[in-house]
PDB file of C-alpha atoms in Angstrom:
ATOM      1  CA  UNK R  15     156.712  59.006  52.715  1.00 47.00           C
ATOM      2  CA  UNK R  16     154.115  60.819  50.593  1.00 50.00           C
ATOM      3  CA  UNK R  17     156.783  61.795  48.041  1.00 52.00           C
ATOM      4  CA  UNK R  18     157.902  58.147  47.841  1.00 50.00           C
ATOM      5  CA  UNK R  19     154.304  57.085  47.195  1.00 52.00           C
ATOM      6  CA  UNK R  20     153.899  59.705  44.470  1.00 52.00           C
ATOM      7  CA  UNK R  21     157.152  58.578  42.815  1.00 49.00           C
ATOM      8  CA  UNK R  22     156.191  54.901  43.042  1.00 51.00           C
ATOM      9  CA  UNK R  23     152.757  55.694  41.670  1.00 55.00           C
ATOM     10  CA  UNK R  24     154.353  57.553  38.778  1.00 53.00           C
ATOM     11  CA  UNK R  25     156.443  54.494  38.020  1.00 51.00           C
ATOM     12  CA  UNK R  26     153.309  52.368  38.112  1.00 54.00           C
ATOM     13  CA  UNK R  27     151.645  54.692  35.580  1.00 48.00           C
ATOM     14  CA  UNK R  28     154.603  54.234  33.275  1.00 47.00           C
ATOM     15  CA  UNK R  29     154.480  50.443  33.616  1.00 48.00           C
ATOM     16  CA  UNK R  30     150.722  50.339  33.048  1.00 48.00           C
ATOM     17  CA  UNK R  31     150.951  52.657  30.061  1.00 48.00           C
ATOM     18  CA  UNK R  32     153.723  50.612  28.496  1.00 43.00           C
ATOM     19  CA  UNK R  33     151.801  47.408  29.160  1.00 49.00           C
ATOM     20  CA  UNK R  34     148.700  48.830  27.518  1.00 47.00           C
ATOM     21  CA  UNK R  35     150.691  50.044  24.516  1.00 46.00           C
ATOM     22  CA  UNK R  36     152.459  46.739  24.039  1.00 44.00           C
ATOM     23  CA  UNK R  37     149.371  44.576  24.346  1.00 45.00           C
ATOM     24  CA  UNK R  38     148.202  42.968  21.145  1.00 43.00           C
ATOM     25  CA  UNK R  39     145.091  44.438  19.610  1.00 44.00           C
ATOM     26  CA  UNK R  40     145.218  42.428  16.422  1.00 44.00           C
ATOM     27  CA  UNK R  41     141.706  41.868  15.243  1.00 42.00           C
ATOM     28  CA  UNK R  42     142.861  38.606  13.606  1.00 44.00           C
ATOM     29  CA  UNK R  43     143.327  37.080  17.051  1.00 46.00           C
ATOM     30  CA  UNK R  44     139.862  37.968  18.319  1.00 44.00           C
ATOM     31  CA  UNK R  45     136.962  35.603  17.905  1.00 43.00           C
ATOM     32  CA  UNK R  46     134.535  36.642  15.240  1.00 43.00           C
ATOM     33  CA  UNK R  47     131.621  38.648  16.497  1.00 45.00           C
ATOM     34  CA  UNK R  48     128.089  38.156  15.324  1.00 45.00           C
ATOM     35  CA  UNK R  49     125.913  41.083  14.438  1.00 45.00           C
ATOM     36  CA  UNK R  50     123.601  42.210  17.187  1.00 46.00           C
ATOM     37  CA  UNK R  51     120.973  44.842  17.645  1.00 49.00           C
ATOM     38  CA  UNK R  52     122.816  46.254  20.679  1.00 50.00           C
ATOM     39  CA  UNK R  53     123.906  49.874  20.352  1.00 50.00           C
ATOM     40  CA  UNK R  54     127.598  50.504  19.732  1.00 51.00           C
ATOM     41  CA  UNK R  55     127.823  53.175  22.450  1.00 56.00           C
ATOM     42  CA  UNK R  56     128.545  52.158  26.044  1.00 58.00           C
ATOM     43  CA  UNK R  57     125.499  51.242  28.069  1.00 83.00           C
ATOM     44  CA  UNK R  58     124.810  52.356  31.607  1.00 82.00           C
ATOM     45  CA  UNK R  59     126.007  48.943  32.816  1.00 90.00           C
ATOM     46  CA  UNK R  60     129.284  49.305  30.916  1.00 91.00           C
ATOM     47  CA  UNK R  61     129.828  52.809  32.255  1.00 92.00           C
ATOM     48  CA  UNK R  62     129.086  51.634  35.805  1.00 94.00           C
ATOM     49  CA  UNK R  63     131.522  48.719  35.422  1.00 94.00           C
ATOM     50  CA  UNK R  64     134.227  51.043  34.111  1.00 95.00           C
ATOM     51  CA  UNK R  65     133.631  53.469  36.985  1.00 94.00           C
ATOM     52  CA  UNK R  66     133.829  50.613  39.528  1.00 96.00           C
ATOM     53  CA  UNK R  67     137.073  49.413  37.917  1.00 95.00           C
ATOM     54  CA  UNK R  68     138.602  52.894  37.980  1.00 95.00           C
ATOM     55  CA  UNK R  69     137.505  53.368  41.602  1.00 95.00           C
ATOM     56  CA  UNK R  70     139.102  50.025  42.508  1.00 95.00           C
ATOM     57  CA  UNK R  71     142.380  51.081  40.894  1.00 95.00           C
ATOM     58  CA  UNK R  72     142.191  54.385  42.746  1.00 94.00           C
ATOM     59  CA  UNK R  73     141.653  52.578  46.047  1.00 95.00           C
ATOM     60  CA  UNK R  74     144.601  50.281  45.274  1.00 94.00           C
ATOM     61  CA  UNK R  75     146.820  53.328  44.728  1.00 93.00           C
ATOM     62  CA  UNK R  76     145.688  55.038  47.913  1.00 92.00           C
ATOM     63  CA  UNK R  77     146.095  51.906  50.027  1.00 93.00           C
ATOM     64  CA  UNK R  78     149.549  51.081  48.630  1.00 92.00           C
ATOM     65  CA  UNK R  79     148.480  47.844  46.938  1.00 92.00           C
ATOM     66  CA  UNK R  80     150.350  48.830  43.781  1.00 88.00           C
ATOM     67  CA  UNK R  81     153.485  49.698  45.745  1.00 90.00           C
ATOM     68  CA  UNK R  82     153.542  46.302  47.463  1.00 92.00           C
ATOM     69  CA  UNK R  83     152.612  44.387  44.277  1.00 90.00           C
ATOM     70  CA  UNK R  84     149.259  43.111  45.534  1.00 92.00           C
ATOM     71  CA  UNK R  85     147.587  44.792  42.553  1.00 92.00           C
ATOM     72  CA  UNK R  86     149.221  45.061  39.131  1.00 91.00           C
ATOM     73  CA  UNK R  87     148.459  44.837  35.431  1.00 87.00           C
ATOM     74  CA  UNK R  88     148.835  41.062  35.714  1.00 90.00           C
ATOM     75  CA  UNK R  89     146.692  40.996  38.871  1.00 92.00           C
ATOM     76  CA  UNK R  90     144.071  43.764  38.488  1.00 94.00           C
ATOM     77  CA  UNK R  91     141.320  44.440  41.031  1.00 94.00           C
ATOM     78  CA  UNK R  92     138.403  42.008  40.856  1.00 94.00           C
ATOM     79  CA  UNK R  93     136.099  44.863  39.844  1.00 95.00           C
ATOM     80  CA  UNK R  94     137.993  45.039  36.546  1.00 94.00           C
ATOM     81  CA  UNK R  95     137.268  41.450  35.473  1.00 92.00           C
ATOM     82  CA  UNK R  96     135.660  41.611  32.044  1.00 91.00           C
ATOM     83  CA  UNK R  97     135.934  45.405  31.824  1.00 92.00           C
ATOM     84  CA  UNK R  98     137.396  46.543  28.538  1.00 90.00           C
ATOM     85  CA  UNK R  99     140.167  49.107  28.827  1.00 90.00           C
ATOM     86  CA  UNK R 100     141.143  48.249  32.396  1.00 88.00           C
ATOM     87  CA  UNK R 101     144.780  49.294  31.925  1.00 89.00           C
ATOM     88  CA  UNK R 102     143.673  52.670  30.592  1.00 93.00           C
ATOM     89  CA  UNK R 103     141.354  53.104  33.550  1.00 94.00           C
ATOM     90  CA  UNK R 104     144.244  52.241  35.865  1.00 93.00           C
ATOM     91  CA  UNK R 105     146.480  54.810  34.230  1.00 94.00           C
ATOM     92  CA  UNK R 106     143.727  57.429  34.475  1.00 95.00           C
ATOM     93  CA  UNK R 107     143.135  56.706  38.176  1.00 94.00           C
ATOM     94  CA  UNK R 108     146.867  56.862  38.925  1.00 93.00           C
ATOM     95  CA  UNK R 109     147.281  60.082  36.928  1.00 95.00           C
ATOM     96  CA  UNK R 110     144.423  61.711  38.870  1.00 95.00           C
ATOM     97  CA  UNK R 111     145.987  60.574  42.159  1.00 93.00           C
ATOM     98  CA  UNK R 112     149.328  62.093  41.179  1.00 93.00           C
ATOM     99  CA  UNK R 113     147.695  65.364  40.114  1.00 95.00           C
ATOM    100  CA  UNK R 114     145.859  65.605  43.445  1.00 92.00           C
ATOM    101  CA  UNK R 115     149.085  64.868  45.335  1.00 89.00           C
ATOM    102  CA  UNK R 116     150.918  67.519  43.352  1.00 91.00           C
ATOM    103  CA  UNK R 117     148.149  70.051  44.070  1.00 92.00           C
ATOM    104  CA  UNK R 118     148.273  69.205  47.781  1.00 89.00           C
ATOM    105  CA  UNK R 119     152.038  69.654  47.795  1.00 89.00           C
ATOM    106  CA  UNK R 120     151.780  73.013  45.996  1.00 90.00           C
ATOM    107  CA  UNK R 121     149.082  74.155  48.447  1.00 89.00           C
ATOM    108  CA  UNK R 122     151.276  73.108  51.354  1.00 90.00           C
ATOM    109  CA  UNK R 123     154.210  75.035  49.952  1.00 88.00           C
ATOM    110  CA  UNK R 124     151.986  78.126  50.158  1.00 88.00           C
ATOM    111  CA  UNK R 125     150.755  77.329  53.694  1.00 87.00           C
ATOM    112  CA  UNK R 126     152.835  74.639  55.455  1.00 87.00           C
ATOM    113  CA  UNK R 127     150.829  75.057  58.676  1.00 87.00           C
ATOM    114  CA  UNK R 128     147.642  73.627  57.135  1.00 86.00           C
ATOM    115  CA  UNK R 129     146.495  70.371  58.821  1.00 86.00           C
ATOM    116  CA  UNK R 130     146.620  68.373  55.559  1.00 84.00           C
ATOM    117  CA  UNK R 131     150.321  69.258  55.295  1.00 86.00           C
ATOM    118  CA  UNK R 132     151.294  67.366  58.408  1.00 84.00           C
ATOM    119  CA  UNK R 133     153.805  64.679  57.557  1.00 80.00           C
ATOM    120  CA  UNK R 134     154.859  66.185  54.224  1.00 79.00           C
ATOM    121  CA  UNK R 135     158.576  66.989  53.942  1.00 79.00           C
ATOM    122  CA  UNK R 136     158.184  70.756  53.595  1.00 74.00           C
ATOM    123  CA  UNK R 137     160.990  72.977  54.909  1.00 70.00           C
TER     124      UNK R 137
END
């Protein structure tokens, strides 16, 4: 089952990446912005919002919400509302999840008797 989840998550990364790449970033379509005295670097609030969004994507992956379609690019987690770069954060969270799953699988190949290996299809 874990291998199926990793494969489905990989497919979700591909879909999210393609969706992010195909989205329109034409500056002509954006409303004009007025000059402000705000710094151009992300603020602590922006960083916290991005972290919450990424964490929400990560939770969706771990709970299977992406696999069952509850969460998707078209229906992102509520924590991502108004967060710029949500699709990129989703892809990053999914990539990290896959890397951790791959590491766990490699570790279990070395020692299949480890408790965290229970349920993995290791010969």
